Amino acid sequence: MVIVGTLLLWFSCYFSYLSSNKQQLISHSISKTFAWSGFVIAVVLATSLFTSQYGFIVAMLITMLLVMAMWLTLVVISAYANYRSVLVFSLGVSVFSGIFLLGVN
């Protein structure tokens, strides 16, 4: 369930980044209300998925840490990958799911 929560957070961070007017991955930004309402719902769902393995406070901290790391990764990678949204998306999926797969017992 942790992998699903991580991928859900990556989707939400990616779409919230695509709603910005200053992004360079797609030609037109997506709707802000759609992206940010989906972001809030995804964060709540990911936190609830993380509580299946961790405590509530730890799940909230992991969610906050992942969101900060994902937004930072999006900004850094997208500066070098103009109009290559699939590349940025697949790189984020592989990196953040790989991080949690290394920690599975």
Short mmCIF file of N, CA and C in Angstrom, two decimals:
data_model
loop_
_atom_site.label_atom_id
_atom_site.label_comp_id
_atom_site.label_asym_id
_atom_site.label_seq_id
_atom_site.Cartn_x
_atom_site.Cartn_y
_atom_site.Cartn_z
N MET A 1 0.82 -1.20 0.00
CA MET A 1 0.00 0.00 0.00
C MET A 1 0.86 1.26 0.00
N VAL A 2 2.09 1.13 0.46
CA VAL A 2 2.98 2.29 0.50
C VAL A 2 3.35 2.72 -0.92
N ILE A 3 3.55 1.76 -1.81
CA ILE A 3 3.88 2.08 -3.20
C ILE A 3 2.71 2.80 -3.87
N VAL A 4 1.50 2.35 -3.61
CA VAL A 4 0.32 2.99 -4.19
C VAL A 4 0.19 4.42 -3.67
N GLY A 5 0.42 4.62 -2.39
CA GLY A 5 0.38 5.97 -1.83
C GLY A 5 1.45 6.87 -2.41
N THR A 6 2.63 6.32 -2.65
CA THR A 6 3.71 7.10 -3.23
C THR A 6 3.38 7.50 -4.67
N LEU A 7 2.86 6.57 -5.44
CA LEU A 7 2.48 6.89 -6.81
C LEU A 7 1.32 7.88 -6.86
N LEU A 8 0.41 7.77 -5.92
CA LEU A 8 -0.69 8.73 -5.83
C LEU A 8 -0.17 10.13 -5.53
N LEU A 9 0.80 10.23 -4.65
CA LEU A 9 1.41 11.53 -4.37
C LEU A 9 2.15 12.08 -5.57
N TRP A 10 2.84 11.20 -6.32
CA TRP A 10 3.56 11.68 -7.50
C TRP A 10 2.58 12.22 -8.55
N PHE A 11 1.46 11.50 -8.77
CA PHE A 11 0.45 12.00 -9.71
C PHE A 11 -0.06 13.37 -9.28
N SER A 12 -0.35 13.52 -8.00
CA SER A 12 -0.91 14.78 -7.53
C SER A 12 0.10 15.91 -7.61
N CYS A 13 1.35 15.65 -7.27
CA CYS A 13 2.37 16.70 -7.38
C CYS A 13 2.63 17.07 -8.83
N TYR A 14 2.62 16.08 -9.70
CA TYR A 14 2.86 16.32 -11.13
C TYR A 14 1.74 17.17 -11.72
N PHE A 15 0.50 16.85 -11.41
CA PHE A 15 -0.61 17.63 -11.96
C PHE A 15 -0.71 19.01 -11.33
N SER A 16 -0.35 19.14 -10.06
CA SER A 16 -0.34 20.48 -9.47
C SER A 16 0.77 21.34 -10.09
N TYR A 17 1.89 20.71 -10.46
CA TYR A 17 2.94 21.44 -11.16
C TYR A 17 2.48 21.84 -12.56
N LEU A 18 1.75 20.98 -13.23
CA LEU A 18 1.26 21.29 -14.57
C LEU A 18 0.20 22.37 -14.58
N SER A 19 -0.37 22.69 -13.43
CA SER A 19 -1.37 23.76 -13.37
C SER A 19 -0.73 25.14 -13.26
N SER A 20 0.57 25.22 -13.10
CA SER A 20 1.27 26.49 -13.00
C SER A 20 1.39 27.15 -14.38
N ASN A 21 1.34 28.45 -14.40
CA ASN A 21 1.51 29.18 -15.66
C ASN A 21 2.95 29.20 -16.12
N LYS A 22 3.89 28.96 -15.23
CA LYS A 22 5.31 29.05 -15.55
C LYS A 22 5.95 27.71 -15.92
N GLN A 23 5.19 26.64 -15.92
CA GLN A 23 5.75 25.34 -16.26
C GLN A 23 6.06 25.28 -17.75
N GLN A 24 7.04 24.46 -18.09
CA GLN A 24 7.49 24.34 -19.48
C GLN A 24 7.36 22.93 -20.03
N LEU A 25 6.50 22.10 -19.42
CA LEU A 25 6.37 20.72 -19.85
C LEU A 25 5.27 20.52 -20.89
N ILE A 26 4.18 21.26 -20.79
CA ILE A 26 3.11 21.21 -21.77
C ILE A 26 2.83 22.62 -22.24
N SER A 27 2.17 22.74 -23.38
CA SER A 27 1.99 24.07 -23.96
C SER A 27 0.98 24.92 -23.19
N HIS A 28 -0.09 24.33 -22.68
CA HIS A 28 -1.09 25.08 -21.91
C HIS A 28 -1.25 24.42 -20.55
N SER A 29 -1.33 25.23 -19.52
CA SER A 29 -1.47 24.66 -18.17
C SER A 29 -2.89 24.12 -17.98
N ILE A 30 -3.03 23.16 -17.08
CA ILE A 30 -4.34 22.57 -16.80
C ILE A 30 -5.06 23.41 -15.76
N SER A 31 -6.32 23.12 -15.53
CA SER A 31 -7.15 23.90 -14.62
C SER A 31 -6.62 23.82 -13.18
N LYS A 32 -6.51 24.97 -12.54
CA LYS A 32 -6.00 25.01 -11.18
C LYS A 32 -6.97 24.38 -10.19
N THR A 33 -8.25 24.59 -10.37
CA THR A 33 -9.22 24.01 -9.42
C THR A 33 -9.22 22.50 -9.51
N PHE A 34 -9.13 21.95 -10.71
CA PHE A 34 -9.06 20.50 -10.89
C PHE A 34 -7.79 19.94 -10.27
N ALA A 35 -6.66 20.57 -10.54
CA ALA A 35 -5.37 20.06 -10.07
C ALA A 35 -5.26 20.15 -8.55
N TRP A 36 -5.64 21.26 -7.97
CA TRP A 36 -5.45 21.42 -6.53
C TRP A 36 -6.49 20.67 -5.71
N SER A 37 -7.71 20.51 -6.23
CA SER A 37 -8.67 19.67 -5.51
C SER A 37 -8.24 18.20 -5.57
N GLY A 38 -7.71 17.78 -6.71
CA GLY A 38 -7.16 16.43 -6.81
C GLY A 38 -5.96 16.24 -5.92
N PHE A 39 -5.14 17.29 -5.76
CA PHE A 39 -3.98 17.22 -4.88
C PHE A 39 -4.40 16.99 -3.43
N VAL A 40 -5.38 17.72 -2.98
CA VAL A 40 -5.84 17.58 -1.59
C VAL A 40 -6.42 16.19 -1.35
N ILE A 41 -7.22 15.72 -2.29
CA ILE A 41 -7.81 14.39 -2.15
C ILE A 41 -6.72 13.32 -2.16
N ALA A 42 -5.73 13.47 -3.04
CA ALA A 42 -4.65 12.47 -3.12
C ALA A 42 -3.79 12.47 -1.87
N VAL A 43 -3.55 13.63 -1.28
CA VAL A 43 -2.75 13.68 -0.06
C VAL A 43 -3.48 12.99 1.09
N VAL A 44 -4.77 13.20 1.18
CA VAL A 44 -5.55 12.54 2.23
C VAL A 44 -5.56 11.03 2.01
N LEU A 45 -5.76 10.59 0.77
CA LEU A 45 -5.76 9.16 0.49
C LEU A 45 -4.39 8.53 0.72
N ALA A 46 -3.33 9.21 0.32
CA ALA A 46 -1.99 8.67 0.52
C ALA A 46 -1.66 8.57 2.00
N THR A 47 -2.05 9.56 2.78
CA THR A 47 -1.81 9.50 4.22
C THR A 47 -2.57 8.34 4.84
N SER A 48 -3.79 8.12 4.38
CA SER A 48 -4.55 6.99 4.93
C SER A 48 -3.95 5.66 4.49
N LEU A 49 -3.38 5.59 3.29
CA LEU A 49 -2.70 4.36 2.86
C LEU A 49 -1.42 4.13 3.66
N PHE A 50 -0.71 5.19 3.98
CA PHE A 50 0.51 5.06 4.78
C PHE A 50 0.21 4.62 6.21
N THR A 51 -0.99 4.93 6.71
CA THR A 51 -1.32 4.53 8.09
C THR A 51 -1.53 3.03 8.20
N SER A 52 -1.65 2.33 7.07
CA SER A 52 -1.76 0.86 7.15
C SER A 52 -0.45 0.22 7.60
N GLN A 53 0.67 0.93 7.40
CA GLN A 53 1.97 0.38 7.79
C GLN A 53 2.65 1.19 8.89
N TYR A 54 2.36 2.47 8.96
CA TYR A 54 2.99 3.35 9.95
C TYR A 54 1.92 3.97 10.84
N GLY A 55 2.35 4.62 11.91
CA GLY A 55 1.43 5.36 12.74
C GLY A 55 0.96 6.63 12.04
N PHE A 56 -0.07 7.27 12.59
CA PHE A 56 -0.67 8.43 11.92
C PHE A 56 0.30 9.60 11.80
N ILE A 57 1.01 9.91 12.86
CA ILE A 57 1.96 11.04 12.83
C ILE A 57 3.09 10.76 11.85
N VAL A 58 3.60 9.55 11.87
CA VAL A 58 4.68 9.17 10.94
C VAL A 58 4.18 9.21 9.50
N ALA A 59 2.94 8.78 9.28
CA ALA A 59 2.36 8.81 7.93
C ALA A 59 2.22 10.25 7.44
N MET A 60 1.82 11.16 8.32
CA MET A 60 1.73 12.57 7.92
C MET A 60 3.10 13.14 7.61
N LEU A 61 4.11 12.78 8.40
CA LEU A 61 5.46 13.27 8.14
C LEU A 61 6.03 12.71 6.84
N ILE A 62 5.77 11.45 6.56
CA ILE A 62 6.23 10.85 5.30
C ILE A 62 5.55 11.53 4.12
N THR A 63 4.27 11.81 4.25
CA THR A 63 3.54 12.49 3.18
C THR A 63 4.12 13.88 2.93
N MET A 64 4.38 14.61 4.00
CA MET A 64 4.94 15.95 3.86
C MET A 64 6.34 15.90 3.25
N LEU A 65 7.15 14.96 3.68
CA LEU A 65 8.50 14.81 3.14
C LEU A 65 8.47 14.46 1.65
N LEU A 66 7.59 13.54 1.28
CA LEU A 66 7.50 13.15 -0.13
C LEU A 66 7.00 14.28 -1.02
N VAL A 67 6.03 15.05 -0.55
CA VAL A 67 5.52 16.17 -1.34
C VAL A 67 6.63 17.20 -1.56
N MET A 68 7.38 17.52 -0.52
CA MET A 68 8.47 18.49 -0.67
C MET A 68 9.54 17.97 -1.62
N ALA A 69 9.89 16.69 -1.50
CA ALA A 69 10.91 16.11 -2.38
C ALA A 69 10.43 16.03 -3.82
N MET A 70 9.17 15.71 -4.00
CA MET A 70 8.64 15.58 -5.36
C MET A 70 8.54 16.93 -6.06
N TRP A 71 8.12 17.96 -5.34
CA TRP A 71 8.07 19.29 -5.98
C TRP A 71 9.47 19.79 -6.31
N LEU A 72 10.42 19.55 -5.43
CA LEU A 72 11.79 19.95 -5.72
C LEU A 72 12.33 19.20 -6.93
N THR A 73 12.06 17.91 -6.99
CA THR A 73 12.50 17.11 -8.13
C THR A 73 11.85 17.59 -9.43
N LEU A 74 10.57 17.92 -9.37
CA LEU A 74 9.88 18.41 -10.55
C LEU A 74 10.48 19.71 -11.07
N VAL A 75 10.78 20.62 -10.18
CA VAL A 75 11.34 21.91 -10.60
C VAL A 75 12.72 21.73 -11.20
N VAL A 76 13.55 20.91 -10.59
CA VAL A 76 14.92 20.72 -11.08
C VAL A 76 14.93 19.98 -12.41
N ILE A 77 14.16 18.91 -12.51
CA ILE A 77 14.16 18.11 -13.74
C ILE A 77 13.51 18.87 -14.89
N SER A 78 12.42 19.55 -14.62
CA SER A 78 11.72 20.23 -15.71
C SER A 78 12.49 21.41 -16.27
N ALA A 79 13.48 21.90 -15.54
CA ALA A 79 14.31 22.97 -16.08
C ALA A 79 15.17 22.47 -17.24
N TYR A 80 15.46 21.18 -17.26
CA TYR A 80 16.29 20.61 -18.32
C TYR A 80 15.51 19.80 -19.34
N ALA A 81 14.24 19.57 -19.11
CA ALA A 81 13.44 18.73 -20.01
C ALA A 81 12.26 19.52 -20.57
N ASN A 82 12.53 20.54 -21.36
CA ASN A 82 11.47 21.36 -21.92
C ASN A 82 10.58 20.54 -22.86
N TYR A 83 9.28 20.58 -22.58
CA TYR A 83 8.25 19.92 -23.37
C TYR A 83 8.47 18.41 -23.51
N ARG A 84 9.00 17.79 -22.47
CA ARG A 84 9.14 16.33 -22.41
C ARG A 84 8.44 15.83 -21.15
N SER A 85 7.15 15.98 -21.15
CA SER A 85 6.39 15.66 -19.94
C SER A 85 6.39 14.17 -19.62
N VAL A 86 6.41 13.33 -20.63
CA VAL A 86 6.41 11.88 -20.39
C VAL A 86 7.73 11.46 -19.74
N LEU A 87 8.83 12.06 -20.16
CA LEU A 87 10.13 11.75 -19.57
C LEU A 87 10.16 12.12 -18.10
N VAL A 88 9.69 13.30 -17.76
CA VAL A 88 9.68 13.74 -16.37
C VAL A 88 8.75 12.87 -15.54
N PHE A 89 7.59 12.54 -16.08
CA PHE A 89 6.64 11.70 -15.36
C PHE A 89 7.21 10.32 -15.08
N SER A 90 7.77 9.68 -16.10
CA SER A 90 8.31 8.33 -15.91
C SER A 90 9.53 8.31 -15.00
N LEU A 91 10.34 9.36 -15.05
CA LEU A 91 11.49 9.44 -14.17
C LEU A 91 11.05 9.54 -12.71
N GLY A 92 10.04 10.34 -12.44
CA GLY A 92 9.54 10.46 -11.08
C GLY A 92 8.92 9.18 -10.57
N VAL A 93 8.17 8.50 -11.43
CA VAL A 93 7.56 7.22 -11.03
C VAL A 93 8.64 6.21 -10.68
N SER A 94 9.66 6.13 -11.51
CA SER A 94 10.71 5.13 -11.26
C SER A 94 11.55 5.47 -10.04
N VAL A 95 11.88 6.74 -9.84
CA VAL A 95 12.73 7.12 -8.71
C VAL A 95 11.99 6.93 -7.39
N PHE A 96 10.79 7.47 -7.28
CA PHE A 96 10.11 7.44 -5.98
C PHE A 96 9.54 6.06 -5.65
N SER A 97 9.14 5.29 -6.64
CA SER A 97 8.73 3.92 -6.31
C SER A 97 9.95 3.05 -6.00
N GLY A 98 11.07 3.34 -6.65
CA GLY A 98 12.30 2.60 -6.37
C GLY A 98 12.82 2.85 -4.97
N ILE A 99 12.65 4.06 -4.47
CA ILE A 99 13.07 4.38 -3.10
C ILE A 99 12.33 3.51 -2.10
N PHE A 100 11.03 3.36 -2.28
CA PHE A 100 10.27 2.55 -1.34
C PHE A 100 10.45 1.06 -1.57
N LEU A 101 10.74 0.65 -2.80
CA LEU A 101 10.99 -0.77 -3.03
C LEU A 101 12.30 -1.23 -2.40
N LEU A 102 13.26 -0.34 -2.26
CA LEU A 102 14.51 -0.69 -1.59
C LEU A 102 14.31 -0.92 -0.10
N GLY A 103 13.29 -0.28 0.47
CA GLY A 103 13.09 -0.39 1.91
C GLY A 103 12.12 -1.50 2.32
N VAL A 104 11.58 -2.25 1.37
CA VAL A 104 10.61 -3.30 1.69
C VAL A 104 11.35 -4.49 2.28
N ASN A 105 10.81 -5.06 3.36
CA ASN A 105 11.42 -6.22 4.01
C ASN A 105 11.18 -7.48 3.22
#
